[in-house]
Amino acid sequence: MRHLMNVLNLSVEDVAELIVLAEDMMREPAKYSEVCKGKKLATCFYEPSTRTRLSFEAAMLNLGGQVLGFSSADSSSAAKGESVADTIRVISGYADICAMRHPKEGAPYVASLHSSIPVINAGDGGHNHPTQTLTDLLTIKNLKGRLDNLTVGLCGDLKFGRTVHSLVEAMVRYPNVKFVMISPPELKIPDYLRRDMLEANGIEYKEVNVLEDVLPELDLLYMTRVQRERFFNEEDYIRLKDSFILDAKKMKLAPKDMLVLHPLPRVNEISTEVDKDPRAVYFKQAQYGVYIRMALIMTLLAEADN
Ligand code: CP
């Protein structure tokens, strides 16, 4: 039984196969409209979500399967004190695969230890968000044509932003990928990532706090929201929330072929005037999330059946 907790549970070859499958699903969706007929996806979301939950559900419906689930801890028996371990034991009898989001880091992993169906981590606290990373990789490969030889700017909340953590882990595996980390000093990437991913793999990177200075050298700019829900106090959040705002004036400094990605939701960090810039691909990226989740669900279910 294969679960997906971290993007590193997938080899570079696995990721390449998922991207090829997702691109085929984009081109010929009808070919896949019944491949999960009779199967059910449970979406167990203990934390708010728009894209991840609904794109998982759209993915399963596109594959001819069905969906069930809950969208908040309050609307499940977690509100009565039920453990994640007991919940997944029960869900294993109701569904064939489960996507779980939880505010506590490692909660989907605990679920996987007690599950008889594949469990997909749909975001655990400030830790990982592997299906967002698969979405990002599909977007980059499809629109940029490659996953290697890229200078990637990561901007905003690099401390609590789980999408950034998963993306760094995934992209250090491709040749000649360099990172430019753009954040306030308080929101730098965690030490474990710097040590275990960047320095251990000899990856070229720099940490800066002025976006304008580095825009001309980027192939990709990955903007992130300051993660209000992970701050210990509101004062710090208010002080840091508008540290970086990408606007049309700053976009003039960027290369003509630089792509702007954002996992969304956006708050203030990208001015809406940037949306009409052809380099702004974040809404397309959200759409790609459906196709990569279709590919993942189909693959994990096929493996579980064998
Ligand atoms: N990107 C992302 O995880 O969005 P949601 O929180 O809306 O699922």
PDB file of C-alpha atoms and ligand atoms in Angstrom:
ATOM      1  CA  MET A   1       0.000   0.000   0.000  1.00  0.00           C
ATOM      2  CA  ARG A   2       1.534   3.310  -1.050  1.00  0.00           C
ATOM      3  CA  HIS A   3       0.612   6.508   0.755  1.00  0.00           C
ATOM      4  CA  LEU A   4       1.767  10.011  -0.201  1.00  0.00           C
ATOM      5  CA  MET A   5       3.008  11.970   2.791  1.00  0.00           C
ATOM      6  CA  ASN A   6       5.908  13.822   1.252  1.00  0.00           C
ATOM      7  CA  VAL A   7       6.867  14.456  -2.353  1.00  0.00           C
ATOM      8  CA  LEU A   8      10.039  12.439  -1.626  1.00  0.00           C
ATOM      9  CA  ASN A   9       7.832   9.336  -1.388  1.00  0.00           C
ATOM     10  CA  LEU A  10       7.869   9.646  -5.195  1.00  0.00           C
ATOM     11  CA  SER A  11      11.054   9.176  -7.213  1.00  0.00           C
ATOM     12  CA  VAL A  12      11.951  11.633  -9.984  1.00  0.00           C
ATOM     13  CA  GLU A  13      10.790   8.909 -12.418  1.00  0.00           C
ATOM     14  CA  ASP A  14       7.440   8.554 -10.578  1.00  0.00           C
ATOM     15  CA  VAL A  15       6.924  12.327 -10.821  1.00  0.00           C
ATOM     16  CA  ALA A  16       7.766  12.284 -14.537  1.00  0.00           C
ATOM     17  CA  GLU A  17       5.210   9.487 -15.109  1.00  0.00           C
ATOM     18  CA  LEU A  18       2.512  11.397 -13.202  1.00  0.00           C
ATOM     19  CA  ILE A  19       3.204  14.526 -15.264  1.00  0.00           C
ATOM     20  CA  VAL A  20       2.990  12.578 -18.548  1.00  0.00           C
ATOM     21  CA  LEU A  21      -0.291  11.002 -17.399  1.00  0.00           C
ATOM     22  CA  ALA A  22      -1.710  14.367 -16.242  1.00  0.00           C
ATOM     23  CA  GLU A  23      -0.795  15.985 -19.578  1.00  0.00           C
ATOM     24  CA  ASP A  24      -2.567  13.170 -21.422  1.00  0.00           C
ATOM     25  CA  MET A  25      -5.613  13.690 -19.173  1.00  0.00           C
ATOM     26  CA  MET A  26      -5.576  17.396 -20.112  1.00  0.00           C
ATOM     27  CA  ARG A  27      -5.539  16.545 -23.821  1.00  0.00           C
ATOM     28  CA  GLU A  28      -8.026  13.668 -23.759  1.00  0.00           C
ATOM     29  CA  PRO A  29     -10.174  13.786 -20.608  1.00  0.00           C
ATOM     30  CA  ALA A  30     -12.852  11.514 -22.097  1.00  0.00           C
ATOM     31  CA  LYS A  31     -10.361   8.619 -22.202  1.00  0.00           C
ATOM     32  CA  TYR A  32     -10.251   8.612 -18.392  1.00  0.00           C
ATOM     33  CA  SER A  33     -13.891   9.345 -17.575  1.00  0.00           C
ATOM     34  CA  GLU A  34     -14.642   5.873 -16.204  1.00  0.00           C
ATOM     35  CA  VAL A  35     -11.298   4.581 -14.906  1.00  0.00           C
ATOM     36  CA  CYS A  36     -12.369   4.960 -11.251  1.00  0.00           C
ATOM     37  CA  LYS A  37     -15.991   3.877 -11.702  1.00  0.00           C
ATOM     38  CA  GLY A  38     -17.178   2.204  -8.486  1.00  0.00           C
ATOM     39  CA  LYS A  39     -14.386   3.781  -6.386  1.00  0.00           C
ATOM     40  CA  LYS A  40     -14.807   6.367  -3.643  1.00  0.00           C
ATOM     41  CA  LEU A  41     -12.534   9.163  -2.457  1.00  0.00           C
ATOM     42  CA  ALA A  42     -12.895  10.427   1.122  1.00  0.00           C
ATOM     43  CA  THR A  43     -11.798  14.030   1.682  1.00  0.00           C
ATOM     44  CA  CYS A  44     -11.082  14.451   5.401  1.00  0.00           C
ATOM     45  CA  PHE A  45     -10.281  18.132   5.879  1.00  0.00           C
ATOM     46  CA  TYR A  46      -9.668  19.297   9.451  1.00  0.00           C
ATOM     47  CA  GLU A  47      -8.550  22.712   8.151  1.00  0.00           C
ATOM     48  CA  PRO A  48     -10.060  25.135   5.582  1.00  0.00           C
ATOM     49  CA  SER A  49      -9.432  24.634   1.885  1.00  0.00           C
ATOM     50  CA  THR A  50     -10.877  25.699  -1.441  1.00  0.00           C
ATOM     51  CA  ARG A  51      -8.483  24.442  -4.123  1.00  0.00           C
ATOM     52  CA  THR A  52      -7.111  21.270  -2.618  1.00  0.00           C
ATOM     53  CA  ARG A  53     -10.388  19.756  -1.454  1.00  0.00           C
ATOM     54  CA  LEU A  54     -12.454  20.787  -4.448  1.00  0.00           C
ATOM     55  CA  SER A  55      -9.774  19.839  -6.979  1.00  0.00           C
ATOM     56  CA  PHE A  56      -9.461  16.408  -5.343  1.00  0.00           C
ATOM     57  CA  GLU A  57     -13.239  16.037  -5.580  1.00  0.00           C
ATOM     58  CA  ALA A  58     -13.346  17.303  -9.177  1.00  0.00           C
ATOM     59  CA  ALA A  59     -10.501  14.911 -10.024  1.00  0.00           C
ATOM     60  CA  MET A  60     -12.362  11.875  -8.663  1.00  0.00           C
ATOM     61  CA  LEU A  61     -15.621  12.907 -10.375  1.00  0.00           C
ATOM     62  CA  ASN A  62     -13.725  13.372 -13.673  1.00  0.00           C
ATOM     63  CA  LEU A  63     -12.465   9.798 -13.293  1.00  0.00           C
ATOM     64  CA  GLY A  64     -16.008   8.454 -12.866  1.00  0.00           C
ATOM     65  CA  GLY A  65     -15.663   7.854  -9.118  1.00  0.00           C
ATOM     66  CA  GLN A  66     -17.598   9.253  -6.185  1.00  0.00           C
ATOM     67  CA  VAL A  67     -16.675  11.440  -3.222  1.00  0.00           C
ATOM     68  CA  LEU A  68     -17.610  11.741   0.432  1.00  0.00           C
ATOM     69  CA  GLY A  69     -16.046  13.569   3.324  1.00  0.00           C
ATOM     70  CA  PHE A  70     -16.020  16.494   5.710  1.00  0.00           C
ATOM     71  CA  SER A  71     -14.636  19.997   5.275  1.00  0.00           C
ATOM     72  CA  SER A  72     -13.890  21.029   8.863  1.00  0.00           C
ATOM     73  CA  ALA A  73     -12.955  19.410  12.163  1.00  0.00           C
ATOM     74  CA  ASP A  74     -16.124  20.914  13.653  1.00  0.00           C
ATOM     75  CA  SER A  75     -18.364  18.971  11.292  1.00  0.00           C
ATOM     76  CA  SER A  76     -16.682  15.641  12.127  1.00  0.00           C
ATOM     77  CA  SER A  77     -16.434  13.617  15.340  1.00  0.00           C
ATOM     78  CA  ALA A  78     -13.005  15.181  15.922  1.00  0.00           C
ATOM     79  CA  ALA A  79     -15.118  17.829  17.677  1.00  0.00           C
ATOM     80  CA  LYS A  80     -16.124  15.093  20.159  1.00  0.00           C
ATOM     81  CA  GLY A  81     -12.505  14.035  20.682  1.00  0.00           C
ATOM     82  CA  GLU A  82     -12.129  11.210  18.157  1.00  0.00           C
ATOM     83  CA  SER A  83      -8.520  10.493  17.172  1.00  0.00           C
ATOM     84  CA  VAL A  84      -7.217  10.558  13.594  1.00  0.00           C
ATOM     85  CA  ALA A  85      -6.271   6.875  14.041  1.00  0.00           C
ATOM     86  CA  ASP A  86      -9.852   5.854  14.882  1.00  0.00           C
ATOM     87  CA  THR A  87     -11.293   8.068  12.147  1.00  0.00           C
ATOM     88  CA  ILE A  88      -9.189   6.521   9.381  1.00  0.00           C
ATOM     89  CA  ARG A  89      -9.985   2.991  10.594  1.00  0.00           C
ATOM     90  CA  VAL A  90     -13.644   3.824  10.062  1.00  0.00           C
ATOM     91  CA  ILE A  91     -13.106   5.694   6.759  1.00  0.00           C
ATOM     92  CA  SER A  92     -11.163   2.667   5.452  1.00  0.00           C
ATOM     93  CA  GLY A  93     -14.483   0.817   5.458  1.00  0.00           C
ATOM     94  CA  TYR A  94     -16.307   3.568   3.581  1.00  0.00           C
ATOM     95  CA  ALA A  95     -13.873   4.638   0.847  1.00  0.00           C
ATOM     96  CA  ASP A  96     -11.046   3.341  -1.374  1.00  0.00           C
ATOM     97  CA  ILE A  97      -8.647   6.292  -0.970  1.00  0.00           C
ATOM     98  CA  CYS A  98      -8.424   9.274   1.375  1.00  0.00           C
ATOM     99  CA  ALA A  99      -7.055  12.816   1.048  1.00  0.00           C
ATOM    100  CA  MET A 100      -6.441  14.353   4.480  1.00  0.00           C
ATOM    101  CA  ARG A 101      -5.599  17.911   5.537  1.00  0.00           C
ATOM    102  CA  HIS A 102      -4.804  18.586   9.176  1.00  0.00           C
ATOM    103  CA  PRO A 103      -3.381  21.536  11.164  1.00  0.00           C
ATOM    104  CA  LYS A 104      -1.020  19.204  13.054  1.00  0.00           C
ATOM    105  CA  GLU A 105       2.205  18.225  11.344  1.00  0.00           C
ATOM    106  CA  GLY A 106       2.374  14.449  10.894  1.00  0.00           C
ATOM    107  CA  ALA A 107      -1.368  13.798  11.409  1.00  0.00           C
ATOM    108  CA  PRO A 108      -1.846  12.284   7.905  1.00  0.00           C
ATOM    109  CA  TYR A 109       1.204  10.104   8.589  1.00  0.00           C
ATOM    110  CA  VAL A 110      -0.407   8.814  11.793  1.00  0.00           C
ATOM    111  CA  ALA A 111      -3.538   8.107   9.743  1.00  0.00           C
ATOM    112  CA  SER A 112      -1.497   6.146   7.188  1.00  0.00           C
ATOM    113  CA  LEU A 113      -0.210   3.850   9.954  1.00  0.00           C
ATOM    114  CA  HIS A 114      -3.788   2.826  10.809  1.00  0.00           C
ATOM    115  CA  SER A 115      -5.264   2.790   7.312  1.00  0.00           C
ATOM    116  CA  SER A 116      -6.064  -0.038   4.931  1.00  0.00           C
ATOM    117  CA  ILE A 117      -6.569   2.435   2.032  1.00  0.00           C
ATOM    118  CA  PRO A 118      -4.024   4.855   0.476  1.00  0.00           C
ATOM    119  CA  VAL A 119      -3.786   8.137   2.402  1.00  0.00           C
ATOM    120  CA  ILE A 120      -2.672  11.344   0.653  1.00  0.00           C
ATOM    121  CA  ASN A 121      -1.355  14.246   2.706  1.00  0.00           C
ATOM    122  CA  ALA A 122      -3.368  17.259   1.524  1.00  0.00           C
ATOM    123  CA  GLY A 123      -1.357  19.631   3.761  1.00  0.00           C
ATOM    124  CA  ASP A 124      -0.185  19.061   7.355  1.00  0.00           C
ATOM    125  CA  GLY A 125       0.404  22.187   9.436  1.00  0.00           C
ATOM    126  CA  GLY A 126       3.471  24.143   8.311  1.00  0.00           C
ATOM    127  CA  HIS A 127       5.162  20.930   7.169  1.00  0.00           C
ATOM    128  CA  ASN A 128       4.371  19.555   3.691  1.00  0.00           C
ATOM    129  CA  HIS A 129       1.864  19.835   0.859  1.00  0.00           C
ATOM    130  CA  PRO A 130       2.975  17.236  -1.694  1.00  0.00           C
ATOM    131  CA  THR A 131       0.010  17.488  -4.068  1.00  0.00           C
ATOM    132  CA  GLN A 132       0.505  21.256  -4.313  1.00  0.00           C
ATOM    133  CA  THR A 133       4.103  20.511  -5.270  1.00  0.00           C
ATOM    134  CA  LEU A 134       2.983  18.031  -7.933  1.00  0.00           C
ATOM    135  CA  THR A 135       0.676  20.776  -9.212  1.00  0.00           C
ATOM    136  CA  ASP A 136       3.603  23.227  -9.259  1.00  0.00           C
ATOM    137  CA  LEU A 137       5.868  20.758 -11.065  1.00  0.00           C
ATOM    138  CA  LEU A 138       3.212  20.044 -13.704  1.00  0.00           C
ATOM    139  CA  THR A 139       2.724  23.796 -14.190  1.00  0.00           C
ATOM    140  CA  ILE A 140       6.455  24.459 -14.553  1.00  0.00           C
ATOM    141  CA  LYS A 141       7.065  21.482 -16.875  1.00  0.00           C
ATOM    142  CA  ASN A 142       4.030  22.258 -19.035  1.00  0.00           C
ATOM    143  CA  LEU A 143       4.591  26.002 -19.342  1.00  0.00           C
ATOM    144  CA  LYS A 144       8.361  26.279 -19.097  1.00  0.00           C
ATOM    145  CA  GLY A 145       9.188  22.993 -20.832  1.00  0.00           C
ATOM    146  CA  ARG A 146      11.693  21.788 -18.227  1.00  0.00           C
ATOM    147  CA  LEU A 147      12.297  21.179 -14.539  1.00  0.00           C
ATOM    148  CA  ASP A 148      16.081  21.608 -14.695  1.00  0.00           C
ATOM    149  CA  ASN A 149      18.335  24.628 -15.329  1.00  0.00           C
ATOM    150  CA  LEU A 150      16.069  27.060 -13.511  1.00  0.00           C
ATOM    151  CA  THR A 151      16.608  29.940 -11.112  1.00  0.00           C
ATOM    152  CA  VAL A 152      13.642  29.828  -8.752  1.00  0.00           C
ATOM    153  CA  GLY A 153      12.687  32.803  -6.581  1.00  0.00           C
ATOM    154  CA  LEU A 154      10.677  31.906  -3.480  1.00  0.00           C
ATOM    155  CA  CYS A 155       9.090  34.970  -1.929  1.00  0.00           C
ATOM    156  CA  GLY A 156       7.147  35.653   1.269  1.00  0.00           C
ATOM    157  CA  ASP A 157       6.598  33.364   4.223  1.00  0.00           C
ATOM    158  CA  LEU A 158       9.294  30.738   3.742  1.00  0.00           C
ATOM    159  CA  LYS A 159       9.164  29.691   7.402  1.00  0.00           C
ATOM    160  CA  PHE A 160       5.549  28.548   7.699  1.00  0.00           C
ATOM    161  CA  GLY A 161       4.738  28.086   3.994  1.00  0.00           C
ATOM    162  CA  ARG A 162       4.439  24.320   3.585  1.00  0.00           C
ATOM    163  CA  THR A 163       4.139  24.612  -0.202  1.00  0.00           C
ATOM    164  CA  VAL A 164       7.613  26.161  -0.301  1.00  0.00           C
ATOM    165  CA  HIS A 165       9.082  23.395   1.869  1.00  0.00           C
ATOM    166  CA  SER A 166       7.701  20.668  -0.405  1.00  0.00           C
ATOM    167  CA  LEU A 167       8.764  22.530  -3.560  1.00  0.00           C
ATOM    168  CA  VAL A 168      12.372  22.912  -2.364  1.00  0.00           C
ATOM    169  CA  GLU A 169      12.534  19.198  -1.474  1.00  0.00           C
ATOM    170  CA  ALA A 170      11.226  18.288  -4.921  1.00  0.00           C
ATOM    171  CA  MET A 171      13.323  20.673  -7.007  1.00  0.00           C
ATOM    172  CA  VAL A 172      16.754  19.974  -5.478  1.00  0.00           C
ATOM    173  CA  ARG A 173      16.559  16.664  -7.364  1.00  0.00           C
ATOM    174  CA  TYR A 174      16.760  18.317 -10.813  1.00  0.00           C
ATOM    175  CA  PRO A 175      20.122  19.411 -12.295  1.00  0.00           C
ATOM    176  CA  ASN A 176      21.246  23.023 -12.057  1.00  0.00           C
ATOM    177  CA  VAL A 177      18.292  24.401 -10.110  1.00  0.00           C
ATOM    178  CA  LYS A 178      19.248  27.484  -8.059  1.00  0.00           C
ATOM    179  CA  PHE A 179      17.145  29.189  -5.408  1.00  0.00           C
ATOM    180  CA  VAL A 180      16.772  32.827  -4.448  1.00  0.00           C
ATOM    181  CA  MET A 181      14.977  33.030  -1.084  1.00  0.00           C
ATOM    182  CA  ILE A 182      13.233  36.382  -0.626  1.00  0.00           C
ATOM    183  CA  SER A 183      11.769  36.909   2.844  1.00  0.00           C
ATOM    184  CA  PRO A 184      11.919  39.079   5.942  1.00  0.00           C
ATOM    185  CA  PRO A 185      14.589  37.770   8.365  1.00  0.00           C
ATOM    186  CA  GLU A 186      11.851  36.380  10.661  1.00  0.00           C
ATOM    187  CA  LEU A 187      10.337  34.270   7.876  1.00  0.00           C
ATOM    188  CA  LYS A 188      13.409  32.577   6.400  1.00  0.00           C
ATOM    189  CA  ILE A 189      13.266  28.895   5.443  1.00  0.00           C
ATOM    190  CA  PRO A 190      13.632  26.484   8.383  1.00  0.00           C
ATOM    191  CA  ASP A 191      17.182  25.434   9.307  1.00  0.00           C
ATOM    192  CA  TYR A 192      16.473  21.760   8.555  1.00  0.00           C
ATOM    193  CA  LEU A 193      15.710  22.578   4.910  1.00  0.00           C
ATOM    194  CA  ARG A 194      18.778  24.770   4.543  1.00  0.00           C
ATOM    195  CA  ARG A 195      21.000  22.090   6.093  1.00  0.00           C
ATOM    196  CA  ASP A 196      19.456  18.821   4.849  1.00  0.00           C
ATOM    197  CA  MET A 197      18.234  19.865   1.407  1.00  0.00           C
ATOM    198  CA  LEU A 198      20.266  22.826   0.143  1.00  0.00           C
ATOM    199  CA  GLU A 199      23.665  22.430   1.793  1.00  0.00           C
ATOM    200  CA  ALA A 200      23.661  18.600   1.858  1.00  0.00           C
ATOM    201  CA  ASN A 201      22.978  18.530  -1.890  1.00  0.00           C
ATOM    202  CA  GLY A 202      25.407  21.352  -2.763  1.00  0.00           C
ATOM    203  CA  ILE A 203      22.560  23.507  -4.144  1.00  0.00           C
ATOM    204  CA  GLU A 204      23.361  27.111  -5.026  1.00  0.00           C
ATOM    205  CA  TYR A 205      21.120  29.528  -3.101  1.00  0.00           C
ATOM    206  CA  LYS A 206      21.032  32.987  -1.593  1.00  0.00           C
ATOM    207  CA  GLU A 207      18.797  34.695   0.949  1.00  0.00           C
ATOM    208  CA  VAL A 208      17.765  38.323   0.345  1.00  0.00           C
ATOM    209  CA  ASN A 209      15.083  40.719   1.538  1.00  0.00           C
ATOM    210  CA  VAL A 210      14.577  43.019  -1.483  1.00  0.00           C
ATOM    211  CA  LEU A 211      12.483  41.526  -4.280  1.00  0.00           C
ATOM    212  CA  GLU A 212      13.335  44.218  -6.874  1.00  0.00           C
ATOM    213  CA  ASP A 213      17.074  43.464  -6.694  1.00  0.00           C
ATOM    214  CA  VAL A 214      16.698  39.844  -7.798  1.00  0.00           C
ATOM    215  CA  LEU A 215      13.716  39.918 -10.180  1.00  0.00           C
ATOM    216  CA  PRO A 216      15.891  40.274 -13.338  1.00  0.00           C
ATOM    217  CA  GLU A 217      17.664  36.968 -12.656  1.00  0.00           C
ATOM    218  CA  LEU A 218      14.633  34.720 -12.106  1.00  0.00           C
ATOM    219  CA  ASP A 219      13.067  32.085 -14.386  1.00  0.00           C
ATOM    220  CA  LEU A 220      10.235  31.542 -11.900  1.00  0.00           C
ATOM    221  CA  LEU A 221       8.861  33.622  -9.062  1.00  0.00           C
ATOM    222  CA  TYR A 222       6.877  31.624  -6.512  1.00  0.00           C
ATOM    223  CA  MET A 223       4.921  34.092  -4.369  1.00  0.00           C
ATOM    224  CA  THR A 224       3.407  33.008  -1.053  1.00  0.00           C
ATOM    225  CA  ARG A 225       0.965  34.385   1.472  1.00  0.00           C
ATOM    226  CA  VAL A 226       2.106  35.189   5.016  1.00  0.00           C
ATOM    227  CA  GLN A 227       0.475  32.331   6.933  1.00  0.00           C
ATOM    228  CA  ARG A 228      -1.622  34.162   9.520  1.00  0.00           C
ATOM    229  CA  GLU A 229      -2.954  30.919  11.036  1.00  0.00           C
ATOM    230  CA  ARG A 230       0.553  29.763  12.025  1.00  0.00           C
ATOM    231  CA  PHE A 231       1.627  32.956  13.851  1.00  0.00           C
ATOM    232  CA  PHE A 232       1.755  33.016  17.629  1.00  0.00           C
ATOM    233  CA  ASN A 233       0.589  36.623  17.826  1.00  0.00           C
ATOM    234  CA  GLU A 234      -1.423  38.992  15.638  1.00  0.00           C
ATOM    235  CA  GLU A 235       1.051  41.868  16.130  1.00  0.00           C
ATOM    236  CA  ASP A 236       3.840  39.993  14.301  1.00  0.00           C
ATOM    237  CA  TYR A 237       1.458  38.992  11.522  1.00  0.00           C
ATOM    238  CA  ILE A 238       0.347  42.610  10.966  1.00  0.00           C
ATOM    239  CA  ARG A 239       3.965  43.808  10.953  1.00  0.00           C
ATOM    240  CA  LEU A 240       5.038  41.223   8.353  1.00  0.00           C
ATOM    241  CA  LYS A 241       1.974  40.606   6.207  1.00  0.00           C
ATOM    242  CA  ASP A 242       2.715  43.191   3.511  1.00  0.00           C
ATOM    243  CA  SER A 243       6.481  42.678   3.365  1.00  0.00           C
ATOM    244  CA  PHE A 244       6.339  41.954  -0.375  1.00  0.00           C
ATOM    245  CA  ILE A 245       3.729  43.084  -2.858  1.00  0.00           C
ATOM    246  CA  LEU A 246       4.251  42.202  -6.500  1.00  0.00           C
ATOM    247  CA  ASP A 247       2.774  44.884  -8.746  1.00  0.00           C
ATOM    248  CA  ALA A 248       2.925  45.934 -12.414  1.00  0.00           C
ATOM    249  CA  LYS A 249       5.866  48.283 -11.755  1.00  0.00           C
ATOM    250  CA  LYS A 250       7.972  45.469 -10.265  1.00  0.00           C
ATOM    251  CA  MET A 251       6.963  43.126 -13.106  1.00  0.00           C
ATOM    252  CA  LYS A 252       8.736  45.516 -15.493  1.00  0.00           C
ATOM    253  CA  LEU A 253      12.013  44.452 -13.848  1.00  0.00           C
ATOM    254  CA  ALA A 254      11.386  40.762 -14.515  1.00  0.00           C
ATOM    255  CA  PRO A 255      12.446  38.812 -17.628  1.00  0.00           C
ATOM    256  CA  LYS A 256       9.883  38.570 -20.434  1.00  0.00           C
ATOM    257  CA  ASP A 257       9.596  34.806 -19.934  1.00  0.00           C
ATOM    258  CA  MET A 258       9.593  34.670 -16.136  1.00  0.00           C
ATOM    259  CA  LEU A 259       6.540  32.848 -14.761  1.00  0.00           C
ATOM    260  CA  VAL A 260       4.736  33.975 -11.607  1.00  0.00           C
ATOM    261  CA  LEU A 261       3.293  31.111  -9.587  1.00  0.00           C
ATOM    262  CA  HIS A 262       1.331  31.222  -6.329  1.00  0.00           C
ATOM    263  CA  PRO A 263      -0.330  28.274  -4.590  1.00  0.00           C
ATOM    264  CA  LEU A 264      -3.210  30.611  -3.621  1.00  0.00           C
ATOM    265  CA  PRO A 265      -5.143  31.859  -1.725  1.00  0.00           C
ATOM    266  CA  ARG A 266      -3.667  35.293  -2.301  1.00  0.00           C
ATOM    267  CA  VAL A 267      -4.174  38.090   0.191  1.00  0.00           C
ATOM    268  CA  ASN A 268      -2.173  41.246  -0.681  1.00  0.00           C
ATOM    269  CA  GLU A 269       1.074  39.851  -1.997  1.00  0.00           C
ATOM    270  CA  ILE A 270       0.153  40.068  -5.701  1.00  0.00           C
ATOM    271  CA  SER A 271      -1.664  43.162  -6.862  1.00  0.00           C
ATOM    272  CA  THR A 272      -4.689  42.259  -9.008  1.00  0.00           C
ATOM    273  CA  GLU A 273      -3.225  44.408 -11.836  1.00  0.00           C
ATOM    274  CA  VAL A 274      -0.641  41.619 -12.327  1.00  0.00           C
ATOM    275  CA  ASP A 275      -3.385  39.097 -13.157  1.00  0.00           C
ATOM    276  CA  LYS A 276      -3.599  40.255 -16.782  1.00  0.00           C
ATOM    277  CA  ASP A 277       0.174  39.887 -17.317  1.00  0.00           C
ATOM    278  CA  PRO A 278       0.706  36.745 -19.460  1.00  0.00           C
ATOM    279  CA  ARG A 279       3.511  35.723 -17.078  1.00  0.00           C
ATOM    280  CA  ALA A 280       1.009  35.404 -14.212  1.00  0.00           C
ATOM    281  CA  VAL A 281      -0.010  31.740 -14.323  1.00  0.00           C
ATOM    282  CA  TYR A 282      -1.437  31.137 -10.844  1.00  0.00           C
ATOM    283  CA  PHE A 283      -5.022  30.587 -11.934  1.00  0.00           C
ATOM    284  CA  LYS A 284      -3.876  28.171 -14.631  1.00  0.00           C
ATOM    285  CA  GLN A 285      -1.755  26.477 -11.940  1.00  0.00           C
ATOM    286  CA  ALA A 286      -4.889  25.945  -9.798  1.00  0.00           C
ATOM    287  CA  GLN A 287      -6.573  24.316 -12.811  1.00  0.00           C
ATOM    288  CA  TYR A 288      -3.580  22.020 -13.355  1.00  0.00           C
ATOM    289  CA  GLY A 289      -4.138  20.807  -9.774  1.00  0.00           C
ATOM    290  CA  VAL A 290      -7.163  18.844 -10.970  1.00  0.00           C
ATOM    291  CA  TYR A 291      -5.179  16.943 -13.626  1.00  0.00           C
ATOM    292  CA  ILE A 292      -2.245  16.002 -11.425  1.00  0.00           C
ATOM    293  CA  ARG A 293      -4.633  14.813  -8.688  1.00  0.00           C
ATOM    294  CA  MET A 294      -6.497  12.748 -11.294  1.00  0.00           C
ATOM    295  CA  ALA A 295      -3.183  11.146 -12.256  1.00  0.00           C
ATOM    296  CA  LEU A 296      -2.271  10.519  -8.613  1.00  0.00           C
ATOM    297  CA  ILE A 297      -5.644   9.012  -7.631  1.00  0.00           C
ATOM    298  CA  MET A 298      -5.659   6.738 -10.679  1.00  0.00           C
ATOM    299  CA  THR A 299      -2.071   5.595 -10.017  1.00  0.00           C
ATOM    300  CA  LEU A 300      -2.473   4.920  -6.278  1.00  0.00           C
ATOM    301  CA  LEU A 301      -5.767   3.069  -6.782  1.00  0.00           C
ATOM    302  CA  ALA A 302      -4.285   0.917  -9.567  1.00  0.00           C
ATOM    303  CA  GLU A 303      -1.339   0.017  -7.287  1.00  0.00           C
ATOM    304  CA  ALA A 304      -3.677  -0.768  -4.365  1.00  0.00           C
ATOM    305  CA  ASP A 305      -5.713  -3.133  -6.576  1.00  0.00           C
ATOM    306  CA  ASN A 306      -2.628  -5.110  -7.638  1.00  0.00           C
TER     307      ASN A 306
HETATM  308  N1   CP B   1      -3.132  25.889  -2.444  1.00  0.00           N
HETATM  309  C1   CP B   1      -3.959  25.458  -1.485  1.00  0.00           C
HETATM  310  O1   CP B   1      -3.621  24.532  -0.695  1.00  0.00           O
HETATM  311  O2   CP B   1      -5.160  26.093  -1.441  1.00  0.00           O
HETATM  312  P1   CP B   1      -6.362  25.735  -0.459  1.00  0.00           P
HETATM  313  O3   CP B   1      -5.884  26.053   0.951  1.00  0.00           O
HETATM  314  O4   CP B   1      -7.509  26.547  -0.905  1.00  0.00           O
HETATM  315  O5   CP B   1      -6.594  24.247  -0.574  1.00  0.00           O
END
